[in-house]
XYZ file of C-alpha atoms in Angstrom:
575
model
C 31.527 26.031 5.156
C 28.282 26.121 7.045
C 26.040 29.057 6.182
C 25.571 30.659 9.629
C 22.773 32.886 8.387
C 20.725 29.850 7.269
C 21.323 28.074 10.558
C 20.020 31.078 12.454
C 16.919 31.510 10.269
C 14.627 29.352 12.495
C 15.755 31.270 15.571
C 15.147 34.544 13.752
C 11.644 33.456 12.739
C 10.786 32.473 16.331
C 12.118 35.796 17.597
C 10.101 37.639 14.955
C 6.891 35.873 16.009
C 7.538 36.761 19.658
C 8.707 40.379 19.318
C 7.382 41.907 16.086
C 4.224 44.033 16.046
C 1.108 41.929 15.412
C -1.536 42.395 12.756
C -4.449 40.107 13.522
C -6.287 38.354 10.712
C -9.806 36.969 10.326
C -10.939 34.603 7.578
C -14.693 35.092 7.412
C -15.246 33.087 4.248
C -16.256 30.002 6.268
C -18.670 29.237 9.086
C -17.694 30.010 12.665
C -18.253 27.180 15.129
C -20.378 27.991 18.181
C -19.498 25.203 20.614
C -16.356 23.693 22.099
C -16.486 19.981 21.166
C -16.315 17.595 24.112
C -15.442 14.423 22.204
C -11.913 13.685 20.952
C -12.935 13.368 17.283
C -14.858 16.626 17.436
C -11.885 18.382 18.977
C -9.558 17.008 16.318
C -11.893 18.150 13.512
C -12.343 21.558 15.164
C -8.616 22.244 15.534
C -8.523 24.127 12.236
C -11.941 25.734 12.613
C -12.476 29.171 14.077
C -14.787 29.390 17.069
C -16.964 32.429 17.537
C -16.106 32.657 21.237
C -12.364 32.606 20.454
C -12.763 35.419 17.921
C -14.853 37.587 20.257
C -12.586 37.015 23.248
C -9.432 37.390 21.123
C -10.535 40.789 19.821
C -11.456 41.887 23.352
C -7.989 40.892 24.574
C -6.304 42.528 21.571
C -7.904 45.907 22.282
C -5.630 46.264 25.322
C -2.544 44.535 23.917
C 0.027 47.173 22.844
C 1.699 44.651 20.562
C -1.451 44.289 18.430
C -1.523 47.099 15.891
C -4.359 46.361 13.462
C -6.994 43.919 12.234
C -7.513 42.693 8.674
C -10.385 40.430 7.628
C -11.249 38.610 4.443
C -15.000 38.491 3.827
C -16.461 36.087 1.318
C -19.752 35.748 -0.485
C -21.056 32.909 1.667
C -23.523 34.420 4.148
C -22.981 33.786 7.833
C -25.954 33.609 10.175
C -27.415 37.029 10.943
C -26.929 36.700 14.692
C -23.287 35.687 14.313
C -22.685 38.578 11.918
C -23.989 40.977 14.555
C -21.842 39.297 17.223
C -18.790 39.872 15.028
C -19.798 43.458 14.244
C -19.971 44.233 17.971
C -16.507 42.775 18.613
C -15.024 44.588 15.607
C -16.642 47.890 16.630
C -15.102 47.616 20.127
C -11.679 46.881 18.643
C -12.090 49.803 16.229
C -12.921 52.171 19.114
C -9.488 51.408 20.591
C -8.050 53.473 17.737
C -6.392 50.581 15.920
C -6.917 50.291 12.140
C -9.481 47.773 10.890
C -9.467 46.703 7.239
C -12.000 44.456 5.503
C -11.237 43.137 2.059
C -13.235 40.991 -0.295
C -12.773 39.466 -3.689
C -16.458 40.123 -4.266
C -19.467 40.808 -2.055
C -21.810 38.373 -3.738
C -19.826 37.456 -6.869
C -22.814 37.975 -9.190
C -25.198 37.002 -6.408
C -26.703 38.502 -3.249
C -24.097 40.110 -1.017
C -26.014 42.329 1.397
C -25.225 40.330 4.560
C -21.460 40.019 3.831
C -21.324 43.745 3.031
C -23.246 44.509 6.234
C -20.476 42.692 8.115
C -17.768 44.624 6.259
C -19.374 47.970 7.106
C -18.233 47.553 10.729
C -14.618 48.066 9.587
C -12.928 51.439 9.203
C -11.700 50.637 5.686
C -13.189 48.397 2.984
C -11.068 47.232 0.046
C -12.505 45.431 -2.988
C -10.833 43.473 -5.772
C -10.923 45.547 -9.000
C -12.834 42.717 -10.698
C -15.265 42.263 -7.809
C -18.813 43.478 -7.233
C -20.873 44.720 -4.295
C -24.165 42.829 -4.283
C -25.961 45.311 -2.014
C -29.414 44.371 -3.275
C -31.456 44.061 -0.079
C -32.748 41.030 1.817
C -34.991 38.235 0.595
C -36.794 35.438 2.409
C -38.111 32.823 -0.018
C -40.511 29.975 0.737
C -41.236 27.250 -1.795
C -44.616 25.545 -1.749
C -44.843 21.974 -3.049
C -48.537 21.273 -2.542
C -49.156 20.907 -6.283
C -46.311 18.418 -6.612
C -47.363 16.309 -3.613
C -50.952 16.214 -4.890
C -49.723 14.899 -8.236
C -47.800 12.003 -6.672
C -50.535 11.154 -4.186
C -48.860 12.312 -0.959
C -51.073 13.980 1.670
C -50.225 15.783 4.885
C -52.526 15.721 7.875
C -51.403 18.480 10.222
C -52.701 20.872 12.822
C -50.974 23.735 14.623
C -51.353 26.263 17.412
C -51.842 28.838 15.941
C -52.013 30.612 12.577
C -48.370 31.773 12.587
C -47.003 28.264 13.216
C -46.287 27.740 9.536
C -43.726 24.929 9.701
C -45.646 22.717 7.286
C -47.285 25.350 5.078
C -44.745 24.518 2.394
C -46.512 21.121 2.038
C -50.103 22.049 2.791
C -50.480 25.421 1.021
C -50.022 26.693 -2.525
C -48.710 30.073 -1.401
C -48.443 32.405 1.567
C -51.354 32.550 3.958
C -52.136 36.020 5.265
C -50.461 35.293 8.616
C -47.430 33.667 6.973
C -46.860 36.673 4.702
C -47.403 39.146 7.549
C -44.796 37.527 9.820
C -42.262 37.007 7.020
C -42.668 40.586 5.783
C -42.069 42.010 9.237
C -38.924 39.910 9.690
C -37.464 41.146 6.404
C -38.490 44.708 7.252
C -36.888 44.575 10.718
C -33.619 43.063 9.467
C -33.496 45.525 6.568
C -33.888 48.456 8.966
C -30.938 47.133 10.953
C -28.766 46.737 7.849
C -29.554 50.175 6.411
C -28.932 51.946 9.717
C -25.646 50.109 10.329
C -24.306 50.687 6.790
C -25.195 54.359 7.021
C -23.333 54.721 10.324
C -20.350 52.663 9.207
C -19.884 54.447 5.901
C -20.835 57.961 7.009
C -23.824 58.053 4.653
C -27.372 59.287 5.067
C -29.979 56.574 5.754
C -32.054 57.606 2.741
C -28.938 57.507 0.578
C -28.282 53.917 1.665
C -31.894 52.954 0.884
C -31.418 54.433 -2.586
C -28.178 52.493 -3.072
C -29.886 49.239 -2.083
C -32.434 49.835 -4.832
C -29.687 50.433 -7.427
C -27.402 47.467 -6.632
C -25.478 45.381 -7.480
C -22.448 47.574 -8.183
C -19.326 47.069 -10.244
C -16.094 47.815 -8.395
C -15.643 51.306 -9.866
C -19.304 52.136 -9.173
C -18.975 50.984 -5.558
C -15.904 53.199 -5.163
C -17.709 56.236 -6.598
C -20.726 55.596 -4.324
C -18.560 55.482 -1.195
C -19.351 51.840 -0.482
C -15.646 50.917 -0.591
C -12.547 52.988 0.106
C -10.191 51.626 -2.514
C -9.651 48.825 -5.004
C -6.767 46.417 -4.644
C -5.447 42.868 -4.690
C -4.537 40.794 -1.655
C -0.793 41.243 -2.061
C -1.190 45.025 -2.190
C -3.466 45.119 0.874
C -1.241 42.938 3.059
C 2.050 44.491 1.958
C 0.807 47.977 2.790
C -0.728 47.021 6.125
C 2.177 44.891 7.397
C 4.715 47.440 6.221
C 2.863 50.272 7.939
C 3.969 48.982 11.370
C 7.561 48.052 10.521
C 9.768 48.655 13.522
C 6.978 50.262 15.536
C 7.542 47.955 18.527
C 10.452 48.712 20.837
C 13.350 46.413 20.031
C 11.816 45.122 16.807
C 14.186 47.013 14.549
C 13.034 47.190 10.945
C 11.014 43.982 11.046
C 7.613 44.078 9.354
C 4.587 43.236 11.454
C 3.773 39.567 12.043
C 0.433 38.268 10.732
C -1.593 35.955 13.000
C -5.148 34.611 12.966
C -7.283 35.952 15.809
C -8.271 32.448 16.937
C -4.609 31.358 17.150
C -3.716 34.549 19.000
C -6.483 33.906 21.526
C -5.535 30.273 22.108
C -1.846 31.108 22.568
C -2.670 33.913 24.982
C -5.017 31.621 26.907
C -2.351 28.907 27.187
C 0.209 31.450 28.377
C -2.129 32.692 31.089
C -3.613 29.352 32.172
C -3.371 28.505 35.865
C -3.551 25.066 37.501
C -7.023 23.856 38.416
C -6.217 24.001 42.135
C -5.533 27.748 41.810
C -8.557 28.504 39.691
C -10.743 31.294 41.015
C -14.280 32.426 40.329
C -15.553 32.063 36.789
C -18.638 32.435 34.651
C -19.428 29.122 32.947
C -20.323 29.103 29.261
C -22.717 26.220 28.581
C -23.721 25.708 24.945
C -26.911 24.285 23.452
C -26.591 24.009 19.677
C -28.872 22.398 17.095
C -32.236 20.678 17.155
C -33.382 19.680 20.621
C -33.667 15.958 21.291
C -34.056 13.687 24.313
C -30.844 11.933 25.348
C -27.258 12.872 24.594
C -26.036 15.695 22.399
C -24.660 14.188 19.225
C -22.330 15.191 16.445
C -22.657 13.576 13.048
C -19.471 12.724 11.119
C -20.518 15.453 8.661
C -20.559 18.114 11.371
C -24.225 18.446 12.352
C -25.042 18.994 16.026
C -28.005 18.265 18.249
C -28.859 19.664 21.670
C -29.430 16.601 23.813
C -31.358 17.156 27.034
C -29.172 14.694 28.990
C -25.942 16.412 27.976
C -27.080 19.988 28.582
C -28.753 19.233 31.895
C -25.652 17.353 33.089
C -23.593 20.457 32.320
C -26.010 22.681 34.246
C -25.995 20.325 37.250
C -22.199 20.240 37.204
C -22.116 24.053 37.121
C -24.398 24.206 40.154
C -22.048 21.948 42.119
C -18.783 23.589 41.045
C -17.726 26.089 43.749
C -15.738 28.125 41.211
C -18.770 28.712 38.962
C -20.589 31.802 40.196
C -22.872 32.370 37.187
C -23.757 30.747 33.860
C -24.062 32.064 30.328
C -26.247 29.604 28.412
C -25.593 30.019 24.684
C -28.622 28.863 22.682
C -28.573 28.512 18.898
C -31.487 26.248 18.041
C -34.637 26.151 15.908
C -36.301 23.947 18.555
C -37.370 20.331 18.517
C -38.783 18.002 21.161
C -41.307 19.489 23.593
C -40.324 17.067 26.376
C -36.572 17.608 25.926
C -37.061 21.388 25.814
C -39.019 21.325 29.071
C -36.343 19.182 30.758
C -33.638 21.712 29.859
C -35.850 24.670 30.867
C -36.334 23.042 34.279
C -32.590 22.657 34.914
C -31.999 26.262 33.878
C -34.638 27.311 36.414
C -33.103 25.126 39.154
C -29.698 26.704 38.510
C -31.238 30.145 38.986
C -32.958 29.031 42.189
C -29.674 27.617 43.492
C -28.296 31.169 43.548
C -26.247 30.981 40.358
C -27.612 33.513 37.854
C -28.234 32.215 34.331
C -28.111 34.605 31.379
C -29.173 33.225 28.006
C -27.266 34.440 24.951
C -29.215 33.746 21.765
C -27.375 33.087 18.500
C -28.844 33.035 14.987
C -31.933 31.164 16.211
C -33.593 30.563 19.559
C -37.119 29.827 18.437
C -39.936 27.521 19.499
C -38.184 24.906 21.682
C -35.107 27.147 21.485
C -37.128 29.892 23.195
C -38.710 27.406 25.618
C -35.319 26.356 27.030
C -34.424 30.024 27.525
C -37.394 31.067 29.660
C -35.985 29.377 32.760
C -33.197 31.980 32.874
C -33.388 35.204 34.820
C -32.112 37.254 31.877
C -32.384 36.743 28.114
C -30.055 38.479 25.657
C -30.527 38.334 21.880
C -29.008 39.985 18.860
C -31.348 42.371 16.992
C -31.259 39.911 14.087
C -31.808 36.727 16.101
C -34.938 34.828 15.046
C -36.820 33.911 18.195
C -40.303 33.440 19.636
C -42.312 30.981 17.534
C -44.243 30.125 20.700
C -46.531 27.484 19.276
C -46.782 23.839 18.328
C -47.691 21.632 15.393
C -48.342 17.945 14.945
C -49.237 15.714 12.044
C -48.176 12.989 9.681
C -47.718 12.197 6.016
C -50.298 9.923 4.387
C -48.839 7.655 1.685
C -51.809 5.389 0.970
C -52.597 6.909 -2.444
C -48.936 6.927 -3.516
C -48.527 3.303 -2.458
C -51.724 2.312 -4.268
C -50.448 3.896 -7.501
C -47.208 1.898 -7.391
C -48.952 -1.330 -6.477
C -48.096 -1.551 -2.777
C -50.745 -2.699 -0.321
C -50.569 -2.669 3.463
C -52.607 -4.269 6.205
C -52.203 -4.506 9.958
C -53.464 -6.273 13.042
C -54.073 -3.831 15.896
C -54.987 -4.024 19.530
C -56.488 -0.720 20.621
C -58.620 1.722 18.689
C -55.678 4.111 18.163
C -52.833 1.596 17.905
C -51.972 2.625 14.353
C -52.951 6.284 14.473
C -49.488 7.545 13.538
C -49.114 5.125 10.638
C -48.673 6.621 7.179
C -51.088 4.251 5.448
C -54.327 5.965 6.509
C -55.763 9.317 7.555
C -56.610 10.226 11.146
C -60.062 9.107 12.273
C -62.369 11.515 14.126
C -61.390 10.095 17.520
C -57.690 10.208 16.590
C -58.037 13.866 15.621
C -59.588 14.433 19.040
C -56.439 13.060 20.717
C -54.146 15.066 18.417
C -55.988 18.285 19.252
C -55.924 17.482 22.969
C -52.132 17.103 22.822
C -51.720 20.318 20.841
C -53.894 22.278 23.253
C -52.000 20.910 26.254
C -48.570 21.737 24.838
C -49.607 25.238 23.756
C -51.244 25.991 27.113
C -48.210 24.718 29.015
C -45.763 26.637 26.788
C -47.621 29.949 27.069
C -48.214 29.524 30.828
C -44.507 29.041 31.495
C -43.596 31.995 29.291
C -46.177 34.151 31.096
C -44.778 33.214 34.509
C -41.161 33.742 33.467
C -41.729 37.030 31.650
C -44.176 38.547 34.134
C -47.043 38.717 31.666
C -50.639 37.558 31.619
C -51.634 34.521 29.590
C -53.618 36.811 27.278
C -50.587 39.049 26.658
C -48.411 36.044 25.851
C -51.046 34.583 23.529
C -51.029 37.790 21.482
C -47.244 37.484 21.087
C -47.305 33.723 20.595
C -49.593 31.896 18.141
C -46.450 30.481 16.534
C -45.141 33.847 15.350
C -41.410 34.322 14.722
C -39.899 37.656 15.817
C -36.537 39.273 15.267
C -34.585 39.910 18.456
C -35.239 43.636 18.107
C -39.014 43.126 17.966
C -38.889 40.472 20.701
C -37.132 42.950 22.985
C -39.732 45.617 22.206
C -42.475 43.141 23.205
C -40.759 41.985 26.398
C -39.793 38.487 25.253
C -36.107 39.453 25.501
C -34.428 41.617 28.171
C -31.476 43.151 26.350
C -29.899 43.248 22.901
C -26.325 42.070 22.467
C -24.104 39.017 22.198
C -21.958 36.794 24.376
C -19.996 39.724 25.788
C -23.212 41.471 26.831
C -24.490 38.259 28.421
C -21.202 37.757 30.270
C -21.289 41.328 31.572
C -24.839 40.879 32.876
C -23.942 37.523 34.459
C -20.999 39.110 36.297
C -23.172 42.000 37.470
C -25.920 39.698 38.736
C -23.381 37.552 40.609
C -21.549 40.564 42.050
C -18.326 39.635 40.252
C -15.618 41.989 38.958
C -15.475 42.698 35.217
C -12.239 40.700 34.947
C -13.900 37.415 35.957
C -13.255 35.011 33.054
C -15.938 33.400 30.908
C -14.901 29.781 30.373
C -16.465 26.975 28.308
C -17.981 24.478 30.720
C -17.433 21.708 31.413
C -13.946 21.072 30.049
C -13.502 17.338 30.735
C -9.922 16.156 31.029
C -8.726 13.375 28.668
C -9.488 10.667 31.221
C -13.064 11.909 31.693
C -13.569 11.770 27.920
C -12.459 8.147 27.721
C -13.862 6.680 30.936
C -17.644 6.191 31.211
C -19.388 8.687 33.489
C -19.849 7.604 37.112
C -23.497 8.707 37.000
C -25.787 11.261 35.390
C -24.461 13.724 38.004
C -20.871 13.332 36.753
C -19.209 15.991 34.552
C -18.420 13.271 32.043
C -22.149 12.972 31.318
C -21.956 16.388 29.636
C -19.675 15.190 26.799
C -21.076 15.323 23.273
C -21.079 11.933 21.518
C -20.571 11.093 17.867
C -23.799 10.354 16.056
C -23.799 6.906 14.472
C -27.523 6.944 13.816
C -30.315 8.365 15.980
C -33.458 8.144 13.867
C -36.407 6.039 14.848
C -38.163 3.853 12.271
C -40.487 6.638 11.083
C -38.236 9.678 11.418
C -36.210 8.793 8.323
C -39.315 8.580 6.166
C -40.548 11.858 7.616
C -37.227 13.524 6.860
C -37.253 12.336 3.245
C -40.727 13.801 2.827
C -39.865 17.054 4.548
C -41.473 16.608 7.953
C -39.226 17.896 10.769
C -38.149 14.791 12.658
C -36.996 16.632 15.778
C -40.379 17.300 17.340
C -43.398 19.595 17.542
C -41.579 22.709 18.825
C -39.652 23.548 15.657
C -39.076 26.896 13.968
C -41.135 26.874 10.753
C -39.265 27.001 7.458
C -35.571 27.279 6.568
C -35.123 31.020 7.233
C -32.026 31.644 5.130
C -31.703 35.418 4.787
C -29.934 36.452 1.592
């Protein structure tokens, strides 16, 4: 006899997913992707990855959805970028203000390592639960730079570099034996600014006094019982206990759901399903704000994705997207998401120009800065009418460097000789087998002066400042978003939602106008070559099969940034 109950189980599960109360879930143990891939392989790889925009938009939608009852998030020890953490904290805080429970749980904040940034993220939640065997590595922030000058001297490698100006410290790790005064000053202020943000936010989130939080930072890390006693966590528990309690709390709370427990669903899946349910045909599509992304080091040509997941911001791809947005009658404004440490001066200027042209065409552009928008990443932003950054974004770095590695002594030691036949006094000036001559240094300095003067002039014009005022803020110095806003390099603090709101306001659009990734090429456009550089298909990211020139690989092996002279100095991992 057929078991009727078993036959009906699939139907029951489908009904449960469609009618039961929802508890949304976030897995914040892995990176969040910034961009929407345009190539088929990238889209296939990204299917199981969470996108930051999906999470932010999903939480915004869930605030108003009566079926969504709560949010639970798992937070790991791996630090996310500071800007993305603040983007998430904003979205979580808005969801929390709707009155729905928010629970963060972690196996360990740091796991016998630094855990300040993950804990900072968790402090946005109403309740924090920790594994009984876990720890809270609230130990403060550290920014470490390693200097290899002694090692390179020993092997006979020299670096010939020059920069504009003293804060452009991209190559200090190779040319110095420790911090210069300017390098230490800028790094100290960055750590100080970010630490102020963390302490203030933890104090507000946990209902503690600011001085008490500062004292706790000096006493960390904490064992689980110590963290509970200090008020850093609300309770100790295992995953099964946390989820059983939370899902059971909303059993039968939705009309018609009976005694069913709540259904658990990832925020990104919730957002995509809701978007599909509400999608309208292209012919019926109304006004929208286009979200154009520029991620990674800035290069001339097409944006590229390596098989291992790395991204570049190609000037051809980004400018094609901006041109397409200008022509699209449904696009009324643009949010340009920038997350880049910089790169090529020429490519950065090309993108800046198209941003400016989009503004002049009557379509407001609002830049939303991610973890980084520094050097070339700041240059591309200054064409916009409005710049938004997170308080913890690293930006500025208005400066330039240039140089080369000299391998002649190393090659001599291993028995390698080189010779060349040149036509032109400076034909081999960028070769690694000899130092710059006096006349070659003259040309290098002329290029550096030109780039710095052009960079600062365009910033001055865009930001309504004098050249002298910009120079005082420039000189290669990196600022946090909070300090950049205080100095007038940034207009407002916030994330993508803030940028979208400002874009709608500037375009005179209602608050319900959707923010949509742009362009979204259809399958045919992804497969068929673009008609021209004006075609939407020209804005599709390509897979990187190899994009280094003959010298860039050597430079990369020896630590020289291969992307170009407008690069954020250092690695800037905040732990």
